[in-house]
Amino acid sequence: MFLLWNFGVAVLLSVLWTASEAIRRLYFHPLAHIPGPRLAALTWWYEFYFDVVQPGQYVFKIQELHTRYGPIIRITPDEVHINDVGFLDTIYAPSMTRRDKYGYQLRSLRVPGGLGTATDHDLHKVRRESLAPFFSKKNILHMEGLISDKVDQLKRLISTHVAEGTPVNLSDAFFAFSNDVVNNFLFAHRTDVLASEPKAAILRQNSKELLMGININKHFPQIPDFLESLPMSISRPMMPPGLVDLLALFDRVREEIFMITKAKESGVAVKDKVGPTGKESVFDSLLDSPNLPASEKMPLRLQQEGALLVLAGTESPAQTLNIIFYHLLANPTLLVKLRRELRAVPIPSSWTQLEQLPYLSAVIEEGNRLSFGVTARSARIAYEPLTYTPSSYVSSTCPPSTRSKSCTIPPGTPVCTTTLSAHTADAVFPDPFVFDPERWLGDVGKERRRFQMAFNKGGRKCLGIELARAELYLVVAALVREFDMTLFETDADDVAFLYDYQVAMPKMGSKGEHFGKVDDQNTPRCEFLSLSPSYNHHETMLPGSLNKAAKQVLTHLPHYLQLRASKIFILSLFVWLLIFYYCRISLWRDPHSAFFQDRHVYELDYSLHREREAWHFISQHNSAVDPPDYVKSGGTPTACIAMVTVRRDSDHYFEASVGSMLEGLHERERQALYLSILFADTDPRVHPSWDQKWVGRLVDSADTYNVSEGQLQHLQDLERDKNFYEKGVFDYIYALQTCQEVNAPYTIIFEDDIILATGWFTKTLKALSDISHRNKQSQNPWIYLRLFYTETSLGWSDSDMAYSNMPLIFGLLMLSTFSSLMILRRTRFERLHLDTLSIVVISMVCVPAFTALVYMAGKYNLMPLQGVVEMNKFGCCTQGLVFPRESVDGLIEFLTARVHGQTDSMIEEYADQSQLTRYALAPPQLQHVGLKSSRNNLDINTQSTWAFWFETNDAAKLRKEHAALLEDHEVKRMLNI
């Protein structure tokens, strides 16, 4: 009864909230004064109906709504559409005017790391500036040979079909051509889809099927979220083939990023300049960009950037080529004019020569216009109020009474004009669906180019426009001059814009466009060609079938909802979504969780607080007048701390590192520490902290190298050559030897770009005491206690039984649930009224769904580490390691023999060889805040060395824990209290 009462209250509150929200949206919303259908203002389900139930029809519905409501309408609860190209320059303003994109529309693409999917104006600007040199016309002109080679390959493909007397599918060929060009332009690896017609056909169809699911992604992002959170072995069979192709592209891109990263780290990167940018791959350009912050150079972000560039660079040129060739062949007079103009330039012709031809340029502009570019709405969000006053370009189909009414659009409102609206504006393009290149000629034609939206407009205009233009000019000129073609059993619907799936789609079930035999002595090569830009008859259901199926579902919906199984499913779905959104709020810091959000995870929180305390502490002791007294090491210390520091070219972390290490230490803690600083520049005077007053007052020993002249010269050579792999090993050995001379039981090596938490030393002593007790029982020798680790290596792996046997676990849970419920139904629990369908829903839907949530949460969230844990694998980096004195000499001998390499990897190798246990203290006691490595490592490597939960530390709580540990018996013993 209590549960029933709670459920009733929840339902009542939901109804009240829904009613109040409906009233607000209709009457009190900032957009309530803008005309439009009430359903669109009330709910996004209106858009869903015309996006999914009536597939891909909302852009056309919007055009119809303008004929009823006028040039400005409200098309969703928070979005406005304007059918007036005179307002385009206000919506799609130049880059100096701030305009954000609307995130709701971009989530359908599933690649937030791309240039085109950056919602924030400033983020887009940074990404664009880093890519602009690579996409410059100068660089594309240099790469023109790459495009020309593919044009020649395309001509050879057609010639082969001519010789064999067989048709060629130009739609597949155009898709393969543009896909090869953009891949080979962007990446160091090469693709050759054009060499295999079957592969080209499969990839094009997969791409179309992927785009057909794009509206589902927008309205129900939880579905792809769920699929992506599952292990690949489970999710891949459920994915559409186009998504599998996209993941394969991700793999290729990831491999290229890895290879470039390794080459740069090892100093064997390509030295020969490639074109004006000097870069062979777009990732070379991005990784070397000084404009991009470290978070923008993370591998996942770069993978998404590469994938989006390939998708855009494939679909757009291929679509335009389909449009151009259909209309040229459907209108022979246009083809004759174009051929006549092309005779004026040599064969072969360069892109620069072809651009000078006005009629060819007009044909390409008209092809771009009727391809419609990105057909999906691309709204902009202004941060100032916009006043819309109808211009002279308002469509004649709008009611006359609405053509003079001004309207104020509140700040923060998504506003858009679709390419369908812009490209069919009858005031600019009379007979808009007629292919008429003449409209682009002369001064009037130049004026019309202001309204060309095929490559978007304003500060977000497509960066790849010049690459696409080069492809179009070279392909159209080559094929028109060298081949003669005529259409066969093809009509305009085979290329018409009938469905909106991010790009224009023609009629479903088209058999394609065909070209029949011709007799043209000037160009006799081609006898039969086919151009099929749309699906074969088996590719999808017809719109009428979809409507019929939808009506049948709606007719029987009340009956379905009365079923007990339906109620169980709806309640479970509600609970699942509540848990899902709770996890998104709470578990977003785990890098292996499905809820991970990298946009804010690298922002400093507790570290900033601790850094302020550290700087205050350092500034007090650096004062020239009356600095506070300070106690240093006394007697035989418990631990010797060695820190190696060098001058950095940008940010300097050394003071904050030392300050956070010492600030807050109890007097007895400080006496138990011996702090040694090695200024590891061969000329220590270049270091900003050399000879600073605070160093002498706080540090027990601060010096530079005490070596022979020969060794110093060698170190200077290493420093000049930036051979950090050898010099880094030398410095580490030097630091270890310095602490061995102090004769402390433990040696702690810290890097100089860290922030330590309050109470770090007492927790370290407590951990060392625990290790000592363990070793008395197990007699296991150990090499270090790690005070820092990153969770990036602590996800599910094949060594985890729950992960490697996931299909078995899912199966057992479903089977056991089904069996248990069937047994319960037949025994004394009959009052449960569990019918077979309900049991199937619980067992086969609910149980796997909630089990999947467990895996989605991530291993570290489910089983967080605590206290002293063994970490013989997956421990990363040398930001803070504590060595027992008896293990140091062997390590020094090993490092001395190896001479150079990655210090952390060499320590792990030594531990494996010597069978020494490695421990870690959880949670980490320090954060790695150095975004710029002192060893010239790439930002993507230094950024990934991050303690993801460290920033959630509570300063007050840590102070209380510190005070409590100072009273701990074991800690007191180790402090000699």
XYZ file of N, CA and C in Angstrom, residues 674-868:
585
model
N 63.645 14.818 4.829
C 64.820 15.519 4.313
C 64.516 15.845 2.851
N 64.460 17.133 2.519
C 64.066 17.573 1.175
C 65.289 18.033 0.384
N 65.547 17.354 -0.719
C 66.679 17.678 -1.590
C 66.156 18.077 -2.969
N 66.626 19.207 -3.465
C 66.226 19.703 -4.782
C 67.446 19.677 -5.709
N 67.279 19.083 -6.876
C 68.314 19.123 -7.905
C 67.849 20.053 -9.021
N 68.546 21.183 -9.186
C 68.306 22.065 -10.318
C 69.047 21.461 -11.508
N 68.286 20.829 -12.425
C 68.887 19.962 -13.436
C 69.165 20.665 -14.761
N 69.188 21.981 -14.768
C 69.718 22.695 -15.923
C 71.231 22.780 -15.754
N 71.979 22.539 -16.811
C 73.435 22.589 -16.687
C 73.908 23.991 -16.303
N 73.112 24.983 -16.624
C 73.328 26.330 -16.088
C 72.136 26.645 -15.198
N 72.243 26.405 -13.881
C 71.073 26.536 -12.999
C 70.539 27.958 -12.922
N 71.306 28.926 -13.351
C 70.858 30.308 -13.257
C 69.666 30.596 -14.164
N 69.431 29.742 -15.152
C 68.289 29.967 -16.052
C 66.979 29.601 -15.365
N 67.041 28.856 -14.277
C 65.822 28.453 -13.565
C 65.311 29.631 -12.736
N 64.043 29.985 -12.849
C 63.530 31.173 -12.144
C 63.602 31.079 -10.622
N 63.705 29.871 -10.062
C 63.741 29.728 -8.599
C 65.157 29.608 -8.044
N 66.147 29.581 -8.919
C 67.525 29.484 -8.446
C 67.870 30.736 -7.641
N 68.433 30.532 -6.453
C 68.840 31.622 -5.567
C 67.663 32.398 -4.981
N 66.436 31.840 -5.077
C 65.302 32.486 -4.400
C 65.435 32.268 -2.892
N 65.020 33.270 -2.106
C 65.186 33.194 -0.646
C 64.436 32.006 -0.060
N 63.242 31.729 -0.565
C 62.439 30.666 0.049
C 63.108 29.297 -0.078
N 63.918 29.107 -1.117
C 64.559 27.811 -1.310
C 65.510 27.516 -0.153
N 66.349 28.473 0.182
C 67.280 28.260 1.281
C 66.588 28.115 2.625
N 65.432 28.776 2.792
C 64.727 28.743 4.078
C 63.909 27.467 4.274
N 63.446 26.847 3.190
C 62.526 25.713 3.322
C 63.161 24.372 2.975
N 64.186 24.371 2.141
C 64.743 23.136 1.599
C 66.018 22.769 2.338
N 66.194 21.471 2.609
C 67.384 21.020 3.316
C 68.626 21.055 2.430
N 68.443 20.738 1.158
C 69.582 20.736 0.234
C 69.082 21.138 -1.141
N 69.681 22.167 -1.720
C 69.315 22.618 -3.066
C 70.597 22.916 -3.824
N 70.842 22.191 -4.891
C 72.111 22.350 -5.600
C 71.937 21.893 -7.031
N 72.985 22.062 -7.795
C 73.021 21.563 -9.168
C 73.993 20.406 -9.228
N 74.407 19.990 -10.429
C 75.228 18.804 -10.593
C 76.605 18.980 -9.938
N 77.036 17.948 -9.202
C 78.389 17.872 -8.672
C 79.080 16.736 -9.419
N 79.529 17.058 -10.648
C 80.108 16.046 -11.527
C 81.402 16.582 -12.133
N 82.116 15.699 -12.790
C 83.373 16.092 -13.447
C 83.072 16.966 -14.667
N 84.125 17.626 -15.161
C 83.959 18.478 -16.338
C 83.509 17.661 -17.550
N 84.032 16.462 -17.687
C 83.649 15.610 -18.810
C 82.181 15.235 -18.751
N 81.710 14.880 -17.531
C 80.292 14.539 -17.378
C 79.405 15.755 -17.620
N 79.841 16.923 -17.138
C 79.062 18.140 -17.343
C 78.957 18.468 -18.828
N 80.045 18.296 -19.562
C 80.016 18.556 -21.005
C 79.033 17.610 -21.693
N 79.065 16.338 -21.262
C 78.135 15.359 -21.846
C 76.684 15.744 -21.554
N 76.428 16.207 -20.331
C 75.068 16.645 -19.981
C 74.648 17.861 -20.805
N 75.577 18.759 -21.043
C 75.266 19.929 -21.876
C 74.936 19.504 -23.299
N 75.651 18.497 -23.810
C 75.350 17.981 -25.148
C 73.950 17.364 -25.180
N 73.623 16.589 -24.152
C 72.292 15.979 -24.093
C 71.207 17.050 -24.023
N 71.479 18.093 -23.249
C 70.518 19.181 -23.096
C 70.324 19.922 -24.416
N 71.417 20.171 -25.124
C 71.340 20.877 -26.406
C 70.603 20.048 -27.446
N 70.852 18.737 -27.458
C 70.221 17.850 -28.439
C 68.815 17.423 -28.015
N 68.391 17.893 -26.849
C 67.076 17.520 -26.301
C 66.920 16.002 -26.198
N 67.999 15.364 -25.787
C 67.970 13.915 -25.573
C 67.503 13.663 -24.137
N 66.211 13.799 -23.935
C 65.667 13.704 -22.582
C 65.601 12.266 -22.091
N 65.687 11.307 -23.004
C 65.624 9.922 -22.574
C 66.896 9.490 -21.847
N 68.021 10.033 -22.233
C 69.255 9.719 -21.514
C 69.442 10.650 -20.327
N 69.206 11.938 -20.530
C 69.407 12.888 -19.438
C 68.400 12.643 -18.310
N 67.168 12.253 -18.683
C 66.168 11.967 -17.659
C 66.558 10.804 -16.778
N 67.150 9.771 -17.382
C 67.611 8.611 -16.600
C 68.771 9.017 -15.694
N 69.700 9.827 -16.207
C 70.827 10.294 -15.400
C 70.327 11.081 -14.193
N 69.363 11.977 -14.414
C 68.832 12.796 -13.317
C 68.151 11.929 -12.260
N 67.430 10.907 -12.709
C 66.734 10.036 -11.761
C 67.738 9.269 -10.900
N 68.786 8.770 -11.546
C 69.831 8.060 -10.793
C 70.501 9.008 -9.799
N 70.784 10.223 -10.235
C 71.432 11.225 -9.377
C 70.567 11.502 -8.143
N 69.243 11.618 -8.353
C 68.342 11.883 -7.230
C 68.313 10.709 -6.263
N 68.275 9.477 -6.794
C 68.274 8.294 -5.930
C 69.557 8.205 -5.122
N 70.687 8.470 -5.758
C 71.975 8.393 -5.055
C 72.060 9.455 -3.968
N 71.520 10.640 -4.228
C 71.540 11.707 -3.221
C 70.819 11.260 -1.960
N 69.676 10.625 -2.115
C 68.910 10.186 -0.950
C 69.546 8.980 -0.267
N 70.216 8.129 -1.020
C 70.907 7.001 -0.389
C 71.974 7.493 0.576
N 72.592 8.610 0.239
C 73.622 9.177 1.110
C 73.032 9.732 2.410
N 71.763 10.099 2.400
C 71.104 10.625 3.607
C 70.830 9.504 4.603
N 70.753 8.258 4.099
C 70.587 7.076 4.951
C 69.187 7.001 5.567
N 68.179 7.558 4.917
C 66.806 7.458 5.398
C 66.216 6.108 4.992
N 65.287 5.552 5.787
C 64.693 4.243 5.443
C 63.918 4.267 4.118
N 63.395 5.431 3.757
C 62.584 5.515 2.541
C 63.037 6.706 1.686
N 62.969 6.510 0.380
C 63.268 7.566 -0.590
C 62.002 7.878 -1.383
N 61.660 9.162 -1.465
C 60.494 9.587 -2.240
C 60.977 10.471 -3.386
N 60.624 10.109 -4.609
C 60.989 10.900 -5.785
C 59.724 11.555 -6.322
N 59.729 12.889 -6.343
C 58.605 13.646 -6.885
C 59.041 14.371 -8.163
N 58.122 14.477 -9.115
C 58.352 15.363 -10.250
C 57.953 16.786 -9.851
N 58.305 17.764 -10.688
C 58.148 19.162 -10.281
C 56.918 19.825 -10.878
N 55.920 19.028 -11.283
C 54.684 19.614 -11.835
C 53.461 18.954 -11.204
N 53.461 18.929 -9.866
C 52.418 18.230 -9.128
C 51.803 19.154 -8.081
N 50.653 18.738 -7.577
C 50.023 19.365 -6.416
C 49.690 18.249 -5.439
N 50.200 18.356 -4.213
C 49.944 17.331 -3.204
C 48.792 17.745 -2.300
N 48.030 16.754 -1.856
C 46.877 17.005 -1.001
C 47.312 17.185 0.444
N 46.510 17.895 1.201
C 46.747 18.046 2.640
C 46.770 16.664 3.299
N 47.757 16.434 4.167
C 47.833 15.167 4.896
C 48.480 14.040 4.131
N 49.129 14.369 3.023
C 49.699 13.309 2.185
C 50.764 12.494 2.918
N 51.551 13.152 3.798
C 52.669 12.433 4.420
C 52.202 11.470 5.500
N 51.213 11.872 6.297
C 50.715 10.941 7.318
C 50.062 9.721 6.672
N 49.337 9.932 5.564
C 48.728 8.794 4.869
C 49.794 7.897 4.248
N 50.871 8.504 3.784
C 51.971 7.705 3.239
C 52.623 6.871 4.345
N 52.849 7.476 5.511
C 53.440 6.733 6.629
C 52.533 5.596 7.078
N 51.236 5.858 7.123
C 50.280 4.814 7.503
C 50.329 3.671 6.488
N 50.427 4.014 5.209
C 50.511 2.983 4.163
C 51.803 2.182 4.285
N 52.919 2.856 4.557
C 54.193 2.150 4.724
C 54.148 1.209 5.915
N 53.458 1.628 6.943
C 53.296 0.745 8.112
C 52.488 -0.495 7.735
N 51.429 -0.311 6.953
C 50.615 -1.461 6.513
C 51.441 -2.417 5.661
N 52.268 -1.863 4.767
C 53.116 -2.715 3.928
C 54.104 -3.491 4.778
N 54.651 -2.835 5.793
C 55.603 -3.500 6.687
C 54.959 -4.696 7.380
N 53.699 -4.513 7.847
C 52.993 -5.630 8.502
C 52.715 -6.755 7.510
N 52.352 -6.399 6.288
C 52.092 -7.428 5.272
C 53.351 -8.238 4.988
N 54.480 -7.549 4.850
C 55.709 -8.236 4.473
C 56.235 -9.134 5.578
N 55.899 -8.803 6.825
C 56.300 -9.682 7.918
C 55.608 -11.033 7.786
N 54.398 -11.012 7.207
C 53.642 -12.256 7.056
C 53.988 -12.977 5.762
N 54.146 -12.207 4.651
C 54.321 -12.848 3.347
C 55.771 -12.899 2.869
N 56.632 -12.066 3.446
C 58.044 -11.990 3.043
C 58.204 -11.650 1.551
N 57.273 -10.851 1.010
C 57.374 -10.449 -0.396
C 58.209 -9.177 -0.505
N 59.316 -9.200 -1.232
C 60.076 -7.958 -1.428
C 59.285 -7.003 -2.327
N 59.451 -5.726 -2.090
C 58.706 -4.746 -2.883
C 59.643 -3.624 -3.312
N 59.239 -2.897 -4.356
C 60.114 -1.867 -4.909
C 59.603 -0.455 -4.653
N 58.317 -0.268 -4.690
C 57.838 1.101 -4.457
C 56.393 1.116 -4.007
N 56.017 2.256 -3.413
C 54.628 2.602 -3.124
C 54.286 3.802 -4.003
N 53.292 3.658 -4.837
C 52.913 4.704 -5.777
C 51.913 5.666 -5.109
N 52.247 6.960 -5.111
C 51.345 7.969 -4.550
C 50.458 8.610 -5.614
N 50.732 8.278 -6.874
C 49.918 8.788 -7.978
C 49.694 7.683 -8.996
N 48.473 7.571 -9.465
C 48.165 6.716 -10.607
C 46.980 7.340 -11.336
N 46.801 6.953 -12.581
C 45.678 7.460 -13.362
C 44.695 6.332 -13.632
N 43.419 6.668 -13.565
C 42.375 5.659 -13.739
C 42.201 5.211 -15.185
N 42.943 5.839 -16.112
C 42.789 5.478 -17.526
C 43.147 4.029 -17.809
N 43.957 3.420 -16.928
C 44.371 2.029 -17.149
C 43.598 1.052 -16.278
N 42.561 1.529 -15.603
C 41.881 0.692 -14.623
C 40.455 0.365 -15.033
N 40.226 0.173 -16.320
C 38.909 -0.223 -16.804
C 38.773 -1.730 -16.874
N 37.633 -2.174 -17.445
C 37.436 -3.600 -17.638
C 38.504 -4.153 -18.576
N 38.992 -5.348 -18.294
C 39.974 -5.996 -19.159
C 39.656 -7.479 -19.237
N 40.338 -8.167 -20.155
C 40.077 -9.589 -20.349
C 40.437 -10.417 -19.128
N 41.249 -9.850 -18.229
C 41.612 -10.598 -17.019
C 40.493 -10.578 -15.983
N 39.492 -9.715 -16.181
C 38.351 -9.664 -15.264
C 37.340 -10.726 -15.664
N 37.007 -11.601 -14.747
C 36.071 -12.673 -15.047
C 34.724 -12.125 -15.507
N 34.281 -11.044 -14.848
C 32.978 -10.477 -15.190
C 32.957 -9.891 -16.592
N 34.123 -9.519 -17.085
C 34.193 -8.922 -18.419
C 34.405 -9.986 -19.491
N 35.353 -10.883 -19.255
C 35.669 -11.893 -20.272
C 34.524 -12.876 -20.459
N 33.666 -13.032 -19.434
C 32.540 -13.959 -19.525
C 31.207 -13.219 -19.574
N 31.214 -12.024 -20.143
C 30.005 -11.207 -20.135
C 28.810 -11.887 -20.808
N 28.954 -12.458 -22.010
C 27.796 -13.119 -22.607
C 27.227 -14.223 -21.719
N 28.131 -14.976 -21.068
C 27.688 -16.050 -20.179
C 26.925 -15.475 -18.990
N 27.417 -14.371 -18.425
C 26.753 -13.751 -17.271
C 25.369 -13.244 -17.654
N 25.281 -12.570 -18.790
C 23.970 -12.111 -19.253
C 23.019 -13.291 -19.428
N 23.535 -14.343 -20.063
C 22.687 -15.507 -20.311
C 22.224 -16.175 -19.030
N 23.148 -16.338 -18.064
C 22.781 -16.973 -16.796
C 21.762 -16.148 -16.025
N 21.954 -14.834 -16.006
C 21.006 -13.974 -15.292
C 19.617 -14.044 -15.919
N 19.562 -14.010 -17.235
C 18.258 -14.076 -17.904
C 17.599 -15.438 -17.678
N 18.399 -16.498 -17.812
C 17.848 -17.846 -17.642
C 17.399 -18.083 -16.208
N 18.215 -17.669 -15.239
C 17.848 -17.892 -13.833
C 16.628 -17.074 -13.450
N 16.533 -15.848 -13.954
C 15.349 -15.030 -13.673
C 14.099 -15.664 -14.269
N 14.221 -16.093 -15.522
C 13.076 -16.730 -16.183
C 12.634 -17.983 -15.423
N 13.601 -18.821 -15.059
C 13.282 -20.070 -14.357
C 12.663 -19.788 -12.993
N 13.234 -18.849 -12.254
C 12.733 -18.533 -10.910
C 11.307 -18.011 -10.973
N 11.035 -17.109 -11.921
C 9.689 -16.538 -12.018
C 8.675 -17.585 -12.466
N 9.083 -18.472 -13.347
C 8.161 -19.534 -13.765
C 7.834 -20.454 -12.590
N 8.847 -20.758 -11.759
C 8.606 -21.601 -10.576
C 7.701 -20.866 -9.590
N 7.977 -19.586 -9.352
C 7.157 -18.819 -8.410
C 5.699 -18.764 -8.868
N 5.507 -18.624 -10.181
C 4.133 -18.518 -10.690
C 3.339 -19.789 -10.425
N 4.023 -20.915 -10.383
C 3.321 -22.206 -10.197
C 3.208 -22.617 -8.737
N 3.731 -21.826 -7.829
C 3.682 -22.172 -6.405
C 2.741 -21.219 -5.681
N 3.041 -20.964 -4.415
C 2.133 -20.198 -3.571
C 2.164 -18.706 -3.863
N 2.983 -18.265 -4.811
C 3.040 -16.843 -5.145
C 2.150 -16.516 -6.348
N 1.027 -17.220 -6.454
C 0.131 -17.025 -7.586
C -0.402 -15.605 -7.656
N -0.486 -14.939 -6.479
C -1.053 -13.579 -6.458
C -0.184 -12.573 -7.212
N 1.003 -12.978 -7.607
C 1.830 -12.088 -8.405
C 1.248 -11.873 -9.801
N 0.399 -12.799 -10.246
C -0.268 -12.693 -11.557
C 0.734 -12.465 -12.673
N 1.773 -13.248 -12.673
C 2.790 -13.113 -13.706
C 2.444 -14.017 -14.886
N 1.999 -13.409 -15.981
C 1.753 -14.182 -17.194
C 3.075 -14.405 -17.916
N 3.044 -15.271 -18.894
C 4.275 -15.656 -19.595
C 4.932 -14.454 -20.270
N 4.132 -13.594 -20.894
C 4.702 -12.438 -21.584
C 5.411 -11.508 -20.592
N 4.820 -11.332 -19.409
C 5.450 -10.487 -18.389
C 6.783 -11.074 -17.947
N 6.800 -12.384 -17.779
C 8.039 -13.039 -17.371
C 9.106 -12.880 -18.455
N 8.703 -12.984 -19.714
C 9.644 -12.806 -20.818
C 10.195 -11.381 -20.822
N 9.325 -10.391 -20.597
C 9.772 -8.996 -20.574
C 10.765 -8.770 -19.441
N 10.453 -9.299 -18.262
C 11.355 -9.129 -17.113
C 12.699 -9.809 -17.390
N 12.638 -11.044 -17.887
C 13.851 -11.849 -18.037
C 14.702 -11.410 -19.223
N 14.039 -11.143 -20.349
C 14.777 -10.913 -21.592
C 15.000 -9.440 -21.926
N 14.275 -8.548 -21.224
C 14.444 -7.120 -21.499
C 14.978 -6.385 -20.270
N 14.244 -6.508 -19.171
C 14.599 -5.726 -17.979
C 15.930 -6.176 -17.370
N 16.084 -7.472 -17.184
C 17.313 -7.969 -16.552
C 18.557 -7.603 -17.357
N 18.606 -7.872 -18.670
C 19.817 -7.446 -19.412
C 20.000 -5.937 -19.444
N 18.898 -5.180 -19.452
C 19.032 -3.718 -19.480
C 19.673 -3.206 -18.197
N 19.229 -3.699 -17.053
C 19.802 -3.249 -15.781
C 21.203 -3.833 -15.570
N 21.447 -5.029 -16.087
C 22.803 -5.594 -16.018
C 23.767 -4.750 -16.842
N 23.298 -4.316 -17.997
C 24.134 -3.462 -18.842
C 24.491 -2.168 -18.129
N 23.547 -1.625 -17.350
C 23.835 -0.407 -16.590
C 25.003 -0.613 -15.635
N 25.068 -1.804 -15.062
C 26.167 -2.109 -14.139
C 27.500 -2.023 -14.878
N 27.570 -2.641 -16.043
C 28.814 -2.585 -16.825
C 29.092 -1.162 -17.296
N 28.049 -0.439 -17.656
C 28.220 0.929 -18.139
C 28.808 1.830 -17.050
N 28.527 1.511 -15.797
C 29.029 2.347 -14.704
C 30.549 2.377 -14.662
N 31.172 1.318 -15.146
C 32.639 1.280 -15.156
C 33.188 0.547 -13.950
N 34.271 -0.159 -14.169
C 34.857 -0.988 -13.116
C 35.305 -0.161 -11.923
N 35.918 0.991 -12.170
C 36.458 1.786 -11.063
C 35.341 2.353 -10.194
N 34.204 2.696 -10.788
C 33.076 3.179 -9.996
C 32.468 2.069 -9.154
N 32.451 0.864 -9.695
C 31.875 -0.267 -8.962
C 32.807 -0.760 -7.867
N 34.113 -0.747 -8.172
C 35.095 -1.283 -7.227
C 36.239 -0.296 -7.049
N 35.962 0.855 -6.435
C 37.039 1.844 -6.260
C 38.127 1.314 -5.342
N 39.355 1.667 -5.651
C 40.485 1.227 -4.836
C 40.520 2.026 -3.537
N 41.001 1.395 -2.472
C 41.065 2.058 -1.176
C 42.241 1.516 -0.388
N 43.022 2.435 0.197
C 44.146 2.016 1.013
C 45.308 1.514 0.172
N 46.087 0.603 0.741
C 47.241 0.048 0.041
C 46.777 -1.110 -0.830
